[in-house]
CSV table of C-alpha atoms and ligand atoms in Angstrom, one decimal:
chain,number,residue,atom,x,y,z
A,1,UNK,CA,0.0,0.0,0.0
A,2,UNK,CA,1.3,3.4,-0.6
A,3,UNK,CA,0.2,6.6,2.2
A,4,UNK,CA,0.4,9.9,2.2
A,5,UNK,CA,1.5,10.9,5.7
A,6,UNK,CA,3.5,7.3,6.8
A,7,UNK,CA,6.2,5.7,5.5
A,8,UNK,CA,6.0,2.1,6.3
A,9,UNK,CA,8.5,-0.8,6.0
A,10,UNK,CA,9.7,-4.1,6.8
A,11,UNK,CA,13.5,-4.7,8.8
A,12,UNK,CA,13.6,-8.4,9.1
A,13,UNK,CA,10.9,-9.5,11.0
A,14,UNK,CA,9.8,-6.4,12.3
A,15,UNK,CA,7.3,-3.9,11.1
A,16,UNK,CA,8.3,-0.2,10.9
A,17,UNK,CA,5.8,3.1,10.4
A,18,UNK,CA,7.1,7.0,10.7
A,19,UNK,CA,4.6,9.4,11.1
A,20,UNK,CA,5.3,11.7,7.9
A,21,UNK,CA,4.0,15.1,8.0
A,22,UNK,CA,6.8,16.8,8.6
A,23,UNK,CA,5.4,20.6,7.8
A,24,UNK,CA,3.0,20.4,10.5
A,25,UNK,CA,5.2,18.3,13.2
A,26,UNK,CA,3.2,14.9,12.6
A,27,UNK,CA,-0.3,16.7,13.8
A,28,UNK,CA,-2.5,13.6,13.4
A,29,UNK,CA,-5.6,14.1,11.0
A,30,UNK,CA,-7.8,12.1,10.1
A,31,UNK,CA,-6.2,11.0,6.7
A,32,UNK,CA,-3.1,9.8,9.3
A,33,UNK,CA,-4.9,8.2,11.4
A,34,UNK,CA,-6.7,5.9,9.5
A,35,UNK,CA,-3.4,5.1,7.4
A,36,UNK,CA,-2.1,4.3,10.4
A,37,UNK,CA,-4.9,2.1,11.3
A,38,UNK,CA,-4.6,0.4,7.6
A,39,UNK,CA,-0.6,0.1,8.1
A,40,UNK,CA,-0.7,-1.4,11.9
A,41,UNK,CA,-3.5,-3.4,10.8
A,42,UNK,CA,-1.8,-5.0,7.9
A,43,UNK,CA,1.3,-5.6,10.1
A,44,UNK,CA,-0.9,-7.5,12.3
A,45,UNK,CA,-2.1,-9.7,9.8
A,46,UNK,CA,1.5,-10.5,8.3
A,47,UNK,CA,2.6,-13.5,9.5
A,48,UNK,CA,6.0,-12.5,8.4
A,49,UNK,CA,6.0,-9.7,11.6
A,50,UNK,CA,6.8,-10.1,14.9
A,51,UNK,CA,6.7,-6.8,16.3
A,52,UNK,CA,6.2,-2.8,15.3
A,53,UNK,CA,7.8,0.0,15.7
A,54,UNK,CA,6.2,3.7,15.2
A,55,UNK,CA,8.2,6.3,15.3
A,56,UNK,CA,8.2,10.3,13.8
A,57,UNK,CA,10.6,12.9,13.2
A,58,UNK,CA,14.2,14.1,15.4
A,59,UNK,CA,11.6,16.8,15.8
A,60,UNK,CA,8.5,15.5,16.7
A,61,UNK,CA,6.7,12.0,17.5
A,62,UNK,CA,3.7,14.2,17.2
A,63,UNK,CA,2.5,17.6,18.2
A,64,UNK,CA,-1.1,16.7,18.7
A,65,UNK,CA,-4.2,16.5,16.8
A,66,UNK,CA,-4.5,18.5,14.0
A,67,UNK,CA,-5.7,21.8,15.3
A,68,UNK,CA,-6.8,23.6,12.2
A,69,UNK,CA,-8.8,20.6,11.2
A,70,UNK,CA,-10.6,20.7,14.9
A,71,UNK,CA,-10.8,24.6,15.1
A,72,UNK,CA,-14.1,24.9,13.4
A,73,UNK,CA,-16.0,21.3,14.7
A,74,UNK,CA,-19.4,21.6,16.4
A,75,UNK,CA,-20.1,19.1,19.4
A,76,UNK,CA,-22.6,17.6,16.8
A,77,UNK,CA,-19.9,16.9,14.5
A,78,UNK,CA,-18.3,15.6,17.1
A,79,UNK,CA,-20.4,13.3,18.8
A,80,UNK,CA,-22.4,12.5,15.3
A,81,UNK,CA,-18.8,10.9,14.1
A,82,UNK,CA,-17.6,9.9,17.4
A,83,UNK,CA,-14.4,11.6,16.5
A,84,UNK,CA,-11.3,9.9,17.3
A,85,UNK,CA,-13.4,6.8,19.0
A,86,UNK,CA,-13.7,4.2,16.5
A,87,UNK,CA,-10.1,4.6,15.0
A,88,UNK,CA,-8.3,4.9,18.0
A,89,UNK,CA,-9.9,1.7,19.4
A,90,UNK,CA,-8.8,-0.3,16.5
A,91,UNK,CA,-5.2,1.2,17.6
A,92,UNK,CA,-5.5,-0.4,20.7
A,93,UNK,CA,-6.6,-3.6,19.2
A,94,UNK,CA,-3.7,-4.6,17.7
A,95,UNK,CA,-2.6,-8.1,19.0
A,96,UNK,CA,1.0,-8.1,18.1
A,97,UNK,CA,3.8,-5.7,20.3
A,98,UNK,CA,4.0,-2.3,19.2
A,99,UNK,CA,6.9,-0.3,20.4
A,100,UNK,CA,6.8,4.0,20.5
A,101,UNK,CA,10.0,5.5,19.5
A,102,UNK,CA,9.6,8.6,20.3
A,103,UNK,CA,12.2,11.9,20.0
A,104,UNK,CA,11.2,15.4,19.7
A,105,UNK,CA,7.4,16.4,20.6
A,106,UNK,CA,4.7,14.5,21.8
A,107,UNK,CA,2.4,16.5,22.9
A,108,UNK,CA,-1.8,15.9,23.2
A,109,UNK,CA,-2.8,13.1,20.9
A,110,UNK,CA,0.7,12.5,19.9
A,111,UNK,CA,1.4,11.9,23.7
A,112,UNK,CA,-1.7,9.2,23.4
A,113,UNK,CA,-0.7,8.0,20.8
A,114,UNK,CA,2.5,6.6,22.4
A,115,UNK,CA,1.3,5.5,25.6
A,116,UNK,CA,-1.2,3.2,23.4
A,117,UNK,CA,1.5,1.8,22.5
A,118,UNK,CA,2.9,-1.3,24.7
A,119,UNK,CA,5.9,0.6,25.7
A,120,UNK,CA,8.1,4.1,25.1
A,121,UNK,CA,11.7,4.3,24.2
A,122,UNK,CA,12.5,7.4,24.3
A,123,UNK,CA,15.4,10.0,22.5
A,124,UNK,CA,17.1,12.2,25.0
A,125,UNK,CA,15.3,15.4,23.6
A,126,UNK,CA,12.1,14.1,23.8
A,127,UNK,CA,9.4,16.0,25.3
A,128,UNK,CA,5.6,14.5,26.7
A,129,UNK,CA,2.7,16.6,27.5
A,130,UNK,CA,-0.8,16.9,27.6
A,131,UNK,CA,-1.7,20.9,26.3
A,132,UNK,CA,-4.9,20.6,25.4
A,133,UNK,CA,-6.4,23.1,28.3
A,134,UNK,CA,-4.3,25.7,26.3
A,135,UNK,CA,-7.0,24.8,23.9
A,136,UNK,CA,-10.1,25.3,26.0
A,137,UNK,CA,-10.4,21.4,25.7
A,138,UNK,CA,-9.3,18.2,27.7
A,139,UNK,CA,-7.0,15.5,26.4
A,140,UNK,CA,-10.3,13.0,24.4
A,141,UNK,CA,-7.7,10.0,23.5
A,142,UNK,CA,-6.6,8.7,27.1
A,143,UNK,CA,-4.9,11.0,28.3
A,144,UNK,CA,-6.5,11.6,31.6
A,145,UNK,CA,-7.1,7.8,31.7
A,146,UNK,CA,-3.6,6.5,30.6
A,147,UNK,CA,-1.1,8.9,32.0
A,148,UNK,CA,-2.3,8.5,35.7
A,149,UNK,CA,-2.2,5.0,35.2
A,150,UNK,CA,1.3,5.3,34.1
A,151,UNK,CA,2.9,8.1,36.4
A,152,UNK,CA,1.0,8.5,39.1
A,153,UNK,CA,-2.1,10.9,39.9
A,154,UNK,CA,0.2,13.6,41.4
A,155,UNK,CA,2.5,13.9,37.6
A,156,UNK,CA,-0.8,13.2,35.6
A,157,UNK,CA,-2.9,16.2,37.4
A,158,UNK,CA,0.0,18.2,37.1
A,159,UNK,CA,0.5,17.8,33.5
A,160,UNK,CA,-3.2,18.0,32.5
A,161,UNK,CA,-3.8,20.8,34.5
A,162,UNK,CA,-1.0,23.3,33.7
A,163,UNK,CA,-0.3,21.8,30.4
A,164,UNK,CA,3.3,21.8,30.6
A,165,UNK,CA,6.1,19.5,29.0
A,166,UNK,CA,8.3,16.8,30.7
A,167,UNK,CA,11.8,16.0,29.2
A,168,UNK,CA,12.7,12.6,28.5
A,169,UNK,CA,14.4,12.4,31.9
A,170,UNK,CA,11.2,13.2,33.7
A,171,UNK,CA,9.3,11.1,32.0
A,172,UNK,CA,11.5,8.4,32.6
A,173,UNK,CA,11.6,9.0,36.5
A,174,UNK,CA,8.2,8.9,36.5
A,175,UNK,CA,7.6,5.1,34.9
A,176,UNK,CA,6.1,6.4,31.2
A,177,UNK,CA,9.2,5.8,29.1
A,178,UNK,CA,11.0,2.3,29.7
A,179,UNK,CA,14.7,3.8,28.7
A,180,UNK,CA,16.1,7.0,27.1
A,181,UNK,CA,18.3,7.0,25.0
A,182,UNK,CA,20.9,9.6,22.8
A,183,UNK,CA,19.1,10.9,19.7
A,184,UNK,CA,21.2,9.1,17.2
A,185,UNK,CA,20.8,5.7,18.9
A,186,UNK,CA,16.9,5.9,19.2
A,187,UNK,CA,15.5,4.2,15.8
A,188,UNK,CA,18.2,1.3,16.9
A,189,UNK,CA,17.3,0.7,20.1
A,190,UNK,CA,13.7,0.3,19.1
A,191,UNK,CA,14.5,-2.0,16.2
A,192,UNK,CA,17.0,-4.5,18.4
A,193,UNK,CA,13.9,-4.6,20.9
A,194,UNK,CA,11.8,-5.2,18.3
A,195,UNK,CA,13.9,-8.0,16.3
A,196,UNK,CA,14.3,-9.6,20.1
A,197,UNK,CA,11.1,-9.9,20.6
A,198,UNK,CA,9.8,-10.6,16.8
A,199,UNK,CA,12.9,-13.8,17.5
A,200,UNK,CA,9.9,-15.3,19.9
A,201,UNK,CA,6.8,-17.8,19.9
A,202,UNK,CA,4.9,-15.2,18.6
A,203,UNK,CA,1.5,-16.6,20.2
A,204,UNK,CA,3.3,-16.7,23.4
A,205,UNK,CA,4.7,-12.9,22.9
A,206,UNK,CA,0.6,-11.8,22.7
A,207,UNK,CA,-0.3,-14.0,25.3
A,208,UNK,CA,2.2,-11.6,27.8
A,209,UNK,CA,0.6,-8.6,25.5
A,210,UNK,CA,-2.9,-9.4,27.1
A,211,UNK,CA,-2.0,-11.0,30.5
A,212,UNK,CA,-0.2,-7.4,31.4
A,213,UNK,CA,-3.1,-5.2,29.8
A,214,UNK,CA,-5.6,-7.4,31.8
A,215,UNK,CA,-3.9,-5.8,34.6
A,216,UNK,CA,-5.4,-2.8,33.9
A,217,UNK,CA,-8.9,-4.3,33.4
A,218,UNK,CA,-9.4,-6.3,36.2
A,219,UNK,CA,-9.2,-6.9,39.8
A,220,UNK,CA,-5.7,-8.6,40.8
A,221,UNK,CA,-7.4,-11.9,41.6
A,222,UNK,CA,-9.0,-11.6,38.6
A,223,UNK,CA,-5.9,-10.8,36.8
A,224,UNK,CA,-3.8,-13.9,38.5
A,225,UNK,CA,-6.4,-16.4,37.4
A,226,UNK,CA,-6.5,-15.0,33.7
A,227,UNK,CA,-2.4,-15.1,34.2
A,228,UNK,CA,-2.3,-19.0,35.4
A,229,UNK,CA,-4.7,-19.7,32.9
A,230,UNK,CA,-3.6,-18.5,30.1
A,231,UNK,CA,0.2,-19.7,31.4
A,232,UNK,CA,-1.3,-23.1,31.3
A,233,UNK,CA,-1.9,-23.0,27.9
A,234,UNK,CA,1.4,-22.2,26.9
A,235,UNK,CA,1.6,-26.0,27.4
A,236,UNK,CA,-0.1,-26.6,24.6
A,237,UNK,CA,2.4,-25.1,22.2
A,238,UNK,CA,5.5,-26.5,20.7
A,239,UNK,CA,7.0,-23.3,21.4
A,240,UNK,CA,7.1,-24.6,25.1
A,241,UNK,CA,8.6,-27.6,23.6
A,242,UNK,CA,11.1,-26.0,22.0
A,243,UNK,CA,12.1,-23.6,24.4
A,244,UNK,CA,12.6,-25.7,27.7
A,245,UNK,CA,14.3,-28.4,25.5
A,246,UNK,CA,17.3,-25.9,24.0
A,247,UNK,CA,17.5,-24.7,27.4
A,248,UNK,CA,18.5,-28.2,29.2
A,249,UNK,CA,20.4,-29.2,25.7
A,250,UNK,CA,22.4,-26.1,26.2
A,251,UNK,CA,21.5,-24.4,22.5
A,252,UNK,CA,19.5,-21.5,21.2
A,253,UNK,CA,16.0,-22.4,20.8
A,254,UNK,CA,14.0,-22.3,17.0
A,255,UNK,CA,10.4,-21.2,17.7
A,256,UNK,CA,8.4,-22.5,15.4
A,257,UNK,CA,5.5,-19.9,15.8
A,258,UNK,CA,8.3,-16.8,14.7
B,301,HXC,C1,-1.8,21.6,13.6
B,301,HXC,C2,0.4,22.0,14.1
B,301,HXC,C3,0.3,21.4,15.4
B,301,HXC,C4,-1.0,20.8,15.7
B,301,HXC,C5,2.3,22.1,15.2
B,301,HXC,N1,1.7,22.5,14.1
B,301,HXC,N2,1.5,21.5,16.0
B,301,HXC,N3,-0.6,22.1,13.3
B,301,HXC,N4,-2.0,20.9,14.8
B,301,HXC,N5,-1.2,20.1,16.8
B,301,HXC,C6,2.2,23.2,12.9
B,301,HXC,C7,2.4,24.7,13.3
B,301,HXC,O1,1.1,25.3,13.1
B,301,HXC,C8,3.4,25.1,12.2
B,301,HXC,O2,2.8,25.3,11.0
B,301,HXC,C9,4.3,23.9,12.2
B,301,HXC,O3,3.5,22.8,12.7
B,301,HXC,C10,5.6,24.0,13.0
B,301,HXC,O4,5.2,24.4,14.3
B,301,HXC,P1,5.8,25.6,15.1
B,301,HXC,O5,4.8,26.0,16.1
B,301,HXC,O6,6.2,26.7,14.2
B,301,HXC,O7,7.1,25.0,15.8
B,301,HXC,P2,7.8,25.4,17.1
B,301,HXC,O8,7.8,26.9,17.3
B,301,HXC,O9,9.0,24.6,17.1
B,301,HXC,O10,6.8,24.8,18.3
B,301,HXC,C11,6.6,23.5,18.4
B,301,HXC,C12,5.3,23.2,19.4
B,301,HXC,C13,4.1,24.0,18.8
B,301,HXC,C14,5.7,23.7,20.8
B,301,HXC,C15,5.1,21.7,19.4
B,301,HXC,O11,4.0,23.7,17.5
B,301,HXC,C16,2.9,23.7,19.5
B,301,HXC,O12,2.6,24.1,20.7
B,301,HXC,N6,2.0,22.9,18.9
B,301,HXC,C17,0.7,22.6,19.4
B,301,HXC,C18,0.8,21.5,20.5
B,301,HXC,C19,-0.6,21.2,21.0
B,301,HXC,O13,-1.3,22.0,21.5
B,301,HXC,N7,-1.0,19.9,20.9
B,301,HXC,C20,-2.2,19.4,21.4
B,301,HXC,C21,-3.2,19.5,20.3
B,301,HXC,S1,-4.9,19.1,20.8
B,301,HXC,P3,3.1,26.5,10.0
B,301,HXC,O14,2.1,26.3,8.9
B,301,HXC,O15,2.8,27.7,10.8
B,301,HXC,O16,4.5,26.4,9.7
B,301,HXC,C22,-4.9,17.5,20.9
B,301,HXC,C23,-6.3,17.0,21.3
B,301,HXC,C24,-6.3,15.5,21.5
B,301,HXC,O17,-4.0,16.8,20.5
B,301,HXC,C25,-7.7,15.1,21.9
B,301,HXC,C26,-8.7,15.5,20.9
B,301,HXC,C27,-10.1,14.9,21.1
């Protein structure tokens, strides 16, 4: 498929998209969104790919929604096309890792956008906040439900509320971003994470992909059984086969399910 705002493609067994709009620092419209939907979505469906990476610009993940598409919207525009509801939850659907590269900007929806992703590598210049009550509106893609979840209520009220940006080291410090890393390193760092984890069973790689999200669902009893549970049936792979038998014969396992 060819896009307009994403340049998509393939490094071994790993997926890679970068947000392409470089004029307006990756501000997400609706045209990039659901190209980004069509590209993730294909990458799930490729047996061929193990894991994703999305990434943007040295300058910007993404500086938000697109602003001068929203400026003009009327709540019944709004609500009519439940905008940024149906595409965003198809984002979220994806069963296979996705991994946020993210230097420069990412601010609003861009912000979202990365913590929908399973986790945040992030380039030293990196910058995370939520703006949008500059705006006279509220973050409408998660983030008042995602960034307290990842940082705590204190860092998420703080952010939202005064709508000011966190460097990379912040953010790191306060659990969103799993490592930093120097600029020029970044789009490596992602891809070695992603070709480790893509050299997995892949089944068992998005059973761990919904046993940790189920810990935000669910009670933690609830969450242990759907754990054990879906551990036992890692039994039932050959990829368990595989794995426990290099280990004891002392080589480097070949998962079948890659
Ligand atoms: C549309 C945007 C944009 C955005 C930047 N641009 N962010 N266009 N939507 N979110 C455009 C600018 O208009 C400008 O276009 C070009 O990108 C370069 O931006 P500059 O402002 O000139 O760059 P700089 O001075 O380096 O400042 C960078 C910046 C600033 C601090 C990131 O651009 C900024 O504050 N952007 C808006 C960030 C924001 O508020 N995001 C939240 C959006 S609301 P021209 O044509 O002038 O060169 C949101 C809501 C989510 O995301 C939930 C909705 C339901």
């Amino acid at each position: 498929a060819v896009y307009e705002h994403l340049l998509v493609e393939t490094r071994g067994s790993v997926g890679l998209v970068t947000l392409n709009r470089p004029k307006a620092l990756n501000a997400l419209n609706l045209a990039l969104i659901d190209e980004l939907v069509a590209a993730l979505e294909a990458f799930d469906a490729d047996e061929a790919i193990g894991c994703i990476v999305l990434t943007g610009s040295q300058k910007a993940f993404a500086a938000g929604v697109d602003i001068s598409m929203m400026a003009g919207y009327s709540y019944m525009d709004v609500f009519k096309s439940n905008y940024l509801g149906a595409n965003w939850s198809r984002l979220t659907a994806i069963r296979k890792p996705v991994i946020a590269a993210v230097a420069g900007f990412a601010l609003g929806g861009g912000c979202e956008l990365a913590m929908l992703c399973d986790f945040i590598i992030a380039a030293d210049n990196a910058r995370f906040g939520q703006p949008e009550v500059k705006l006279g509106v509220l973050p409408g893609c998660g983030g008042t439900q995602r960034l307290p979840r990842a940082v705590s209520k204190a860092k998420a009220m703080d952010l939202c509320l005064t709508g000011r940006m966190m460097d990379a080291e912040e953010a790191e410090r306060a659990g969103l971003v799993s490592r930093v890393v120097p600029l020029d390193a970044l789009l490596d760092e992602a891809l070695a994470a992603a070709t480790t984890i893509a050299s997995y069973s892949q089944p068992i790689v998005m059973m761990i992909k919904e046993a940790v999200n189920r810990a935000y669902e669910t009670p933690l009893a609830e969450g242990l059984l759907f754990e054990r549970r879906v551990f036992h049936s890692a039994f039932a792979t050959d990829d368990q086969k595989e794995g426990m038998a290099a280990f004891l014969e002392k080589r480097t396992p070949v998962f079948k399910h890659r």
